[in-house]
CSV table of C-alpha atoms in Angstrom, one decimal:
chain,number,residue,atom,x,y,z
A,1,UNK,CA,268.9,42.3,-2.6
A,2,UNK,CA,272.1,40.9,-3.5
A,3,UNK,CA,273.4,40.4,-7.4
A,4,UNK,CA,272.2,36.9,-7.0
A,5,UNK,CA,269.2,37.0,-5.6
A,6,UNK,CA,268.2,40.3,-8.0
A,7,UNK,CA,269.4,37.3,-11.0
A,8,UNK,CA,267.5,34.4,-9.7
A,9,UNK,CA,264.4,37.0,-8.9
A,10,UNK,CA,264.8,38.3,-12.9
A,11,UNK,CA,265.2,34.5,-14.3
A,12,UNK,CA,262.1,33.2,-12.3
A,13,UNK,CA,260.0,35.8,-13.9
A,14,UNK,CA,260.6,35.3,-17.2
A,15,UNK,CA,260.4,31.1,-16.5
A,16,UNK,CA,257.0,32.1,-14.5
A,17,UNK,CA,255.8,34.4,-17.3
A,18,UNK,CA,256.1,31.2,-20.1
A,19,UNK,CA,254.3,28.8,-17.7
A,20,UNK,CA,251.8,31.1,-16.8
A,21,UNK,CA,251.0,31.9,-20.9
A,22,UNK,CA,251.3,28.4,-21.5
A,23,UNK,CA,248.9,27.6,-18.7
A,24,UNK,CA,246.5,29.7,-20.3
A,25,UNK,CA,247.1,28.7,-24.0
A,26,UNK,CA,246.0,25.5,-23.2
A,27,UNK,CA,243.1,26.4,-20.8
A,28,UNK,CA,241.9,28.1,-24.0
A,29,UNK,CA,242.3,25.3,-26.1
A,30,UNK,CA,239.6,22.4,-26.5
A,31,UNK,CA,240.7,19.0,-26.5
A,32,UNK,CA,239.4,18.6,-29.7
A,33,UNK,CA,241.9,21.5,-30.8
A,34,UNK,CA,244.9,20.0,-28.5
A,35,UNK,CA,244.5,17.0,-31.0
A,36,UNK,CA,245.2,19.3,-33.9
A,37,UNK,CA,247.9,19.9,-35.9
A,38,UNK,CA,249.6,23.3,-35.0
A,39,UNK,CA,250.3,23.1,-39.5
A,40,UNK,CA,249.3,20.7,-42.1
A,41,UNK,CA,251.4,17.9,-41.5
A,42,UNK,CA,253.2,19.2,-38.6
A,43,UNK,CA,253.3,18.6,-34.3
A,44,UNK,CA,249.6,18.2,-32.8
A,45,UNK,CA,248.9,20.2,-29.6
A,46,UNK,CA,249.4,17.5,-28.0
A,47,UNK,CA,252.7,16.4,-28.6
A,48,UNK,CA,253.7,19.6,-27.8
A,49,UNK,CA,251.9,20.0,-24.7
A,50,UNK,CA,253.7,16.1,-23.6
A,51,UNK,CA,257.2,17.8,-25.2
A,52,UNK,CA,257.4,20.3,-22.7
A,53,UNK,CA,255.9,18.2,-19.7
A,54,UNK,CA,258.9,15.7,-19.8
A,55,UNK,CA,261.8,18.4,-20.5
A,56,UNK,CA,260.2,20.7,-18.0
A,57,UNK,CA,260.0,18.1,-15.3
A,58,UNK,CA,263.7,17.1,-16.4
A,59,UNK,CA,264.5,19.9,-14.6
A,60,UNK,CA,263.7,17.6,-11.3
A,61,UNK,CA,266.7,15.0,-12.5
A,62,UNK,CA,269.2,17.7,-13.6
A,63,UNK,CA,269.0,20.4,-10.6
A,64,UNK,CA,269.3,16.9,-8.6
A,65,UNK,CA,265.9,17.7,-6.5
A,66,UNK,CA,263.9,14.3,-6.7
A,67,UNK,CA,262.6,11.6,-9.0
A,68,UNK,CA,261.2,12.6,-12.2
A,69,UNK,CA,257.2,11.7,-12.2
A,70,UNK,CA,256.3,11.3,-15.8
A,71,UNK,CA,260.1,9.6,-17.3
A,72,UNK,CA,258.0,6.9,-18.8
A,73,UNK,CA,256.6,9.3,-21.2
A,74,UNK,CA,259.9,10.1,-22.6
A,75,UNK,CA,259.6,7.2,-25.7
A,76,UNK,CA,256.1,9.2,-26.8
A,77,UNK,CA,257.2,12.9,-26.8
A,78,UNK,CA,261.0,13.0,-26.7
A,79,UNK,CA,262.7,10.4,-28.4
A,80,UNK,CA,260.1,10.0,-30.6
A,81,UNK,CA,258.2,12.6,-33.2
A,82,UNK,CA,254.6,12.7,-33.0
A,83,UNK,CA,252.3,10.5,-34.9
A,84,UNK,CA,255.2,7.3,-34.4
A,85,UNK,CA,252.1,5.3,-33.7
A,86,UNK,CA,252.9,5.2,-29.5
A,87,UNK,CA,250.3,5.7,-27.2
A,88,UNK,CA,249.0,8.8,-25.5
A,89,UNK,CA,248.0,9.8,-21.8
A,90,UNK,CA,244.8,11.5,-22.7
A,91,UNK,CA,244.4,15.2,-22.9
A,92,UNK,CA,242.5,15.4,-19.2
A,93,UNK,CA,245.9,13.2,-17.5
A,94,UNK,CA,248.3,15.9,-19.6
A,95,UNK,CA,246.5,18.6,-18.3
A,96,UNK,CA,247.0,17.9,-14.5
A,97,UNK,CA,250.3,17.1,-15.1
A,98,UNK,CA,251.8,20.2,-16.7
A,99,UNK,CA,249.7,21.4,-13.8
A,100,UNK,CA,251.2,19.3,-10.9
A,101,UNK,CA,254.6,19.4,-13.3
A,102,UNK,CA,254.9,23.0,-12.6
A,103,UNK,CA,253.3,23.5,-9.4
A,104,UNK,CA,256.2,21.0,-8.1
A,105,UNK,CA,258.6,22.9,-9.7
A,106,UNK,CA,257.9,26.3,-8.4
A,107,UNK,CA,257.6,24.8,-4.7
A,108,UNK,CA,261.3,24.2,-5.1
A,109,UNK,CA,262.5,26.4,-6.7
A,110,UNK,CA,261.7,29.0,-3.9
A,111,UNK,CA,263.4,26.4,-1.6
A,112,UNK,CA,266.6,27.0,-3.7
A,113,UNK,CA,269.0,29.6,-2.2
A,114,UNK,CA,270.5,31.9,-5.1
A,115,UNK,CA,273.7,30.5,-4.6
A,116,UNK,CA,272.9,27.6,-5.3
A,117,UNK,CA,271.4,28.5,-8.6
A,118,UNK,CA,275.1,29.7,-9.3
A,119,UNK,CA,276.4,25.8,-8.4
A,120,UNK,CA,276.7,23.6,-11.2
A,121,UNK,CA,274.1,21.1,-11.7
A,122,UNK,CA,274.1,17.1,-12.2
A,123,UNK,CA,274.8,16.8,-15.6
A,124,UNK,CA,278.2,18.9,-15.2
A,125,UNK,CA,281.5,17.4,-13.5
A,126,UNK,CA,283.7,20.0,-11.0
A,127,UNK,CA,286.0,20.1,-13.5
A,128,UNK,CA,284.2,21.2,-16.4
A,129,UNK,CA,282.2,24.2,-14.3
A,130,UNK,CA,285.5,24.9,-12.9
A,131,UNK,CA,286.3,26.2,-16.7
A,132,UNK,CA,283.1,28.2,-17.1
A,133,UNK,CA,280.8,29.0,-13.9
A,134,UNK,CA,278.2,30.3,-16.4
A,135,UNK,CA,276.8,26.9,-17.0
A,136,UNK,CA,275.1,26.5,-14.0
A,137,UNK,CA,271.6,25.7,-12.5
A,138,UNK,CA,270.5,29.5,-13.7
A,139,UNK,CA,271.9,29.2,-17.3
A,140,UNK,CA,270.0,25.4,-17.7
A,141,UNK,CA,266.6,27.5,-16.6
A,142,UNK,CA,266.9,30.2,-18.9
A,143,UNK,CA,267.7,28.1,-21.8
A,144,UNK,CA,264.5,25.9,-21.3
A,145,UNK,CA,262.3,29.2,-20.7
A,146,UNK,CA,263.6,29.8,-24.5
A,147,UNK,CA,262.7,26.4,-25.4
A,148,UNK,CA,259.0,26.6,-23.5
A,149,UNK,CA,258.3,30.1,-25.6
A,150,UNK,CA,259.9,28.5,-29.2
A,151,UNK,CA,256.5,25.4,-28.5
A,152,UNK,CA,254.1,28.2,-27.1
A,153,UNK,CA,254.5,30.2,-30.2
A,154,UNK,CA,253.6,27.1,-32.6
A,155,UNK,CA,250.5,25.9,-30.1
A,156,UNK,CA,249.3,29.2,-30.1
A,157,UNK,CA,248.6,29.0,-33.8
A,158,UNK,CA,245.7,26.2,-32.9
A,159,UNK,CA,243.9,29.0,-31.6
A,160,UNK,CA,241.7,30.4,-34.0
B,1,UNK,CA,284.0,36.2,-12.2
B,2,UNK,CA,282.1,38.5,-9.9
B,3,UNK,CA,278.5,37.1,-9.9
B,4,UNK,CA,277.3,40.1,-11.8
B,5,UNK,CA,279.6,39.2,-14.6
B,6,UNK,CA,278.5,35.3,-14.4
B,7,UNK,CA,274.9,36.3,-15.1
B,8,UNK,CA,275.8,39.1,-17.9
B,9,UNK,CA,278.0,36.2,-19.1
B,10,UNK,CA,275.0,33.4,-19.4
B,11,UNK,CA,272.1,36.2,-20.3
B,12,UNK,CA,274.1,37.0,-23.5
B,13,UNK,CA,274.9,33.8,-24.4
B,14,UNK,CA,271.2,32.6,-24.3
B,15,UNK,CA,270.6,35.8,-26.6
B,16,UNK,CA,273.2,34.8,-28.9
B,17,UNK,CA,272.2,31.5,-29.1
B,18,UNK,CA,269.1,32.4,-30.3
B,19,UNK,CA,269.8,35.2,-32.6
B,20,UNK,CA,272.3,32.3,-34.3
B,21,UNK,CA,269.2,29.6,-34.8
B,22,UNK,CA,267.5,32.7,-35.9
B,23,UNK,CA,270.1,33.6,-38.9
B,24,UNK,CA,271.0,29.8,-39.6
B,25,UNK,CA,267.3,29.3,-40.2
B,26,UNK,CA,266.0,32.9,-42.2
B,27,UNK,CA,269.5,31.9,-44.3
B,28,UNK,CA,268.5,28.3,-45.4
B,29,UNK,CA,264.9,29.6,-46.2
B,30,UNK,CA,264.5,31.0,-49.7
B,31,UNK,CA,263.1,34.7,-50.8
B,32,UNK,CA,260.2,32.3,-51.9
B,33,UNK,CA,259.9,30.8,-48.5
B,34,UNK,CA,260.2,33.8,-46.7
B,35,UNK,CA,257.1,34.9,-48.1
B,36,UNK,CA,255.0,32.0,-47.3
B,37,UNK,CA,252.5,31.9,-44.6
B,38,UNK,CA,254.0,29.8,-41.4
B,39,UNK,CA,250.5,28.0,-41.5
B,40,UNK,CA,247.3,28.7,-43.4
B,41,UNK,CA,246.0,32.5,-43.1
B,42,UNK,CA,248.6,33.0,-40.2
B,43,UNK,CA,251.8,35.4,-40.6
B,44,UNK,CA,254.5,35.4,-43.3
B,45,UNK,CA,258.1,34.8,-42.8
B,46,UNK,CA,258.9,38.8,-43.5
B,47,UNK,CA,256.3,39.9,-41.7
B,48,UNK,CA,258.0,37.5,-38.4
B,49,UNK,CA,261.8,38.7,-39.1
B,50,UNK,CA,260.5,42.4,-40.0
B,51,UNK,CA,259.0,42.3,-36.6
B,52,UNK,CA,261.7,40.7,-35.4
B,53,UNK,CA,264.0,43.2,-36.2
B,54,UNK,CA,262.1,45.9,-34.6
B,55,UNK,CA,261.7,45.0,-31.8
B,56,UNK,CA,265.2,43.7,-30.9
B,57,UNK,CA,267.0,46.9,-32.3
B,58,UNK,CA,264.2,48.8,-29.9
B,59,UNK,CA,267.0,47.4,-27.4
B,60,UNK,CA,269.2,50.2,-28.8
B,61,UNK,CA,266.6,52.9,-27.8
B,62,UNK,CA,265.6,51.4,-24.2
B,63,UNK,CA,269.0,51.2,-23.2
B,64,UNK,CA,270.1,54.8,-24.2
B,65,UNK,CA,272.7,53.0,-27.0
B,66,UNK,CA,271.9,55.1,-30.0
B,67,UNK,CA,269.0,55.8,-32.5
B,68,UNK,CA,267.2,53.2,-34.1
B,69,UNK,CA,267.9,52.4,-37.3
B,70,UNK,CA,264.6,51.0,-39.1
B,71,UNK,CA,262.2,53.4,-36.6
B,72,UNK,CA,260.2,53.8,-40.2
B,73,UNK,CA,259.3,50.0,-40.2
B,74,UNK,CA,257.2,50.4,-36.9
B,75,UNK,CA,253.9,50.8,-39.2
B,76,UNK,CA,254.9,47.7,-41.2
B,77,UNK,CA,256.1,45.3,-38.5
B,78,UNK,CA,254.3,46.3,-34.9
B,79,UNK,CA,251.8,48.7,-35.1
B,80,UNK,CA,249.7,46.5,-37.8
B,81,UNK,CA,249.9,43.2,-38.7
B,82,UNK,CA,250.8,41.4,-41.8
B,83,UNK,CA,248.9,42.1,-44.9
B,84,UNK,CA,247.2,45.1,-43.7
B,85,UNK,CA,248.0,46.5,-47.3
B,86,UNK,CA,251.2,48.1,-46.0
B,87,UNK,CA,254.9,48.0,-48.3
B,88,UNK,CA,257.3,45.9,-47.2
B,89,UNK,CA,261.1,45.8,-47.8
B,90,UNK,CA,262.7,43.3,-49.6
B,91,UNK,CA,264.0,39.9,-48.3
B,92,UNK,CA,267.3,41.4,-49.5
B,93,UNK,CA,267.0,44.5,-47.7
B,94,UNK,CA,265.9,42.7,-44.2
B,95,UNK,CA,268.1,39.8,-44.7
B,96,UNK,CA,271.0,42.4,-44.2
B,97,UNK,CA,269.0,44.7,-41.8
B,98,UNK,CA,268.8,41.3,-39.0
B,99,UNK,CA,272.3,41.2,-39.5
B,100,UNK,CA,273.2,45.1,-39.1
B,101,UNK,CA,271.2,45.1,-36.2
B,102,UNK,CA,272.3,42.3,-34.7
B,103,UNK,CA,276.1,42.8,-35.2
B,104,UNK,CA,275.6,47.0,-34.3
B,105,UNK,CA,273.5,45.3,-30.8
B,106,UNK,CA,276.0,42.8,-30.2
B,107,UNK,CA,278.9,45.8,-30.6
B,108,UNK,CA,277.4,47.4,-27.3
B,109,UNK,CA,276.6,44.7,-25.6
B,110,UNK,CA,280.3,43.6,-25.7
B,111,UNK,CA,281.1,47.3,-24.2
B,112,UNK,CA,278.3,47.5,-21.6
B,113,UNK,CA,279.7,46.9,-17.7
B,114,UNK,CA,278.5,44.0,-15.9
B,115,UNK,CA,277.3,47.1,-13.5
B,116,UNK,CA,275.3,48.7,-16.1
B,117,UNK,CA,273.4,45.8,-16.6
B,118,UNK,CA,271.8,45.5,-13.9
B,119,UNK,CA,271.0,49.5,-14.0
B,120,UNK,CA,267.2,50.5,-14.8
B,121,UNK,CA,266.6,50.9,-18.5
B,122,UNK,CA,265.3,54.4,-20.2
B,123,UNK,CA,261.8,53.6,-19.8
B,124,UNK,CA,261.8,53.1,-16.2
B,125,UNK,CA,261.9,55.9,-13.7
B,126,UNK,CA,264.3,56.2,-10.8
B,127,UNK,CA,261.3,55.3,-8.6
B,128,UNK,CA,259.8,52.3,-9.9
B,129,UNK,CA,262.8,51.0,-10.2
B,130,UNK,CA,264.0,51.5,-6.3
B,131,UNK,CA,260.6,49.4,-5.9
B,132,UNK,CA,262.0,46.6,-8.2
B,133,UNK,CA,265.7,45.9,-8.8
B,134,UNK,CA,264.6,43.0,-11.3
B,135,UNK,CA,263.2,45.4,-13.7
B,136,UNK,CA,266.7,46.2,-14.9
B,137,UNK,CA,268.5,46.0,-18.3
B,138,UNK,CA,269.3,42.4,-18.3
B,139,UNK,CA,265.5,41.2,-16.9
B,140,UNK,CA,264.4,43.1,-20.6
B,141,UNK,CA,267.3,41.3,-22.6
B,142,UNK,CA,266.1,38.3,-21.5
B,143,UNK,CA,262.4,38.8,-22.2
B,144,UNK,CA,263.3,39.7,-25.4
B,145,UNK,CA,265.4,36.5,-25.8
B,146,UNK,CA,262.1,34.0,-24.8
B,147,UNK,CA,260.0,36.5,-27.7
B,148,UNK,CA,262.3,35.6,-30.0
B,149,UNK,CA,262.2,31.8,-29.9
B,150,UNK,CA,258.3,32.5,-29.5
B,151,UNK,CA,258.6,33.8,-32.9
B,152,UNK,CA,260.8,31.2,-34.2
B,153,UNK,CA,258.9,28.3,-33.3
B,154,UNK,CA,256.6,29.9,-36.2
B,155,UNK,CA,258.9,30.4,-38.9
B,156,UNK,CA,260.8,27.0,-38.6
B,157,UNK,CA,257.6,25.2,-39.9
B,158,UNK,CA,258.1,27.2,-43.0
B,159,UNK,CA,261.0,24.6,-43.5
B,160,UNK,CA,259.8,21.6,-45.1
């Protein structure tokens, strides 16, 4: 194995660990609890579970692979906080999505050579990854597998 | 940049970044704060930075850097967990423990090769690692990164 494709192996993993604990967090989780707040007075399950749908899937936009399947959802859990009186896809619709979310996802990502991982993505101009190569399509990843975990660990205090 | 030193490059940075949120956020929460629960009957704040800080100075020992230097709070922070009747230090004495371990960590870091990076870590042997090139250094700096923001989801709800 090349550098590379020992990196994109290494970055996969830990992106594929946090989906796979999600996946299970919330398998655990009624939908009663999803509709919980993970505090008093703080996120519900839900919001959370929606939160990391939509910037998960953005993923789509940004590495420039196709259309983004749920941007209509972005008012309810991304430019707005929870409880701002907006309506919910209920818990059964939010479950297959993070499903078909991620399962689209990981279909291409294996498509993606590890060089390209190394290419900039869409938000970034030539000239700006010309100055630092590190912000590329790998760096993007492992920041949102940070960002995944930071919402795990506050869902996974529903669990009783 | 050789590719080796890209990913090195965009690895550490994603650490950094959240071992910054992580000492912006235990410095704007009070000694008081600190030892409040992060939701009702769930951890404390010291018991979350205490374990922190074990674990990510462990670094030191898996990669051969030097001793730990809080081995003695293994009882406290990871073998048990909080309020098992065990002492704790002061928020004093941990407030400057994150940041000794984190500035001693980031010290070697700086002076580690792109090369050794990618090099198996001390609790792997020669011939699991030949099996797997991804279980290297950098693959366990980065699943340390995505436990950190795990535990940091928590302690930000501690902020009102």
């Amino acid at each position: 194995m090349t550098p590379q494709e020992i990196t994109v192996k290494m970055a996969l993993q830990s992106w594929d660990i946090q989906v796979s604990r999600a996946s299970s967090l919330f398998d655990s989780l009624t939908d009663e609890q999803l509709w919980q707040e993970i505090a008093p007075g703080r996120n519900r399950g839900v919001y959370l579970v929606g939160h990391l749908i939509v910037v998960n899937e953005g993923l789509l936009k940004i590495f420039g692979l196709e259309e983004r399947l749920h941007a209509d959802w972005d008012d309810a859990f991304l430019r707005n906080p929870d409880k701002a009186g907006l309506d919910f896809p209920s818990t059964t619709v939010l479950r297959q999505a993070w499903t078909d979310v991620h399962a689209k996802l990981s279909e291409h990502f294996k498509n993606l050579s590890a060089d390209s991982w190394f290419q900039r993505h869409q938000s970034m101009t030539d000239e700006d990854f010309a100055k630092d190569p590190a912000r590329n399509k790998l760096s993007v990843l492992l920041n949102r597998t940070a960002h995944m975990a930071y919402h795990l660990g506050q869902v996974a205090l529903i669990k009783k």
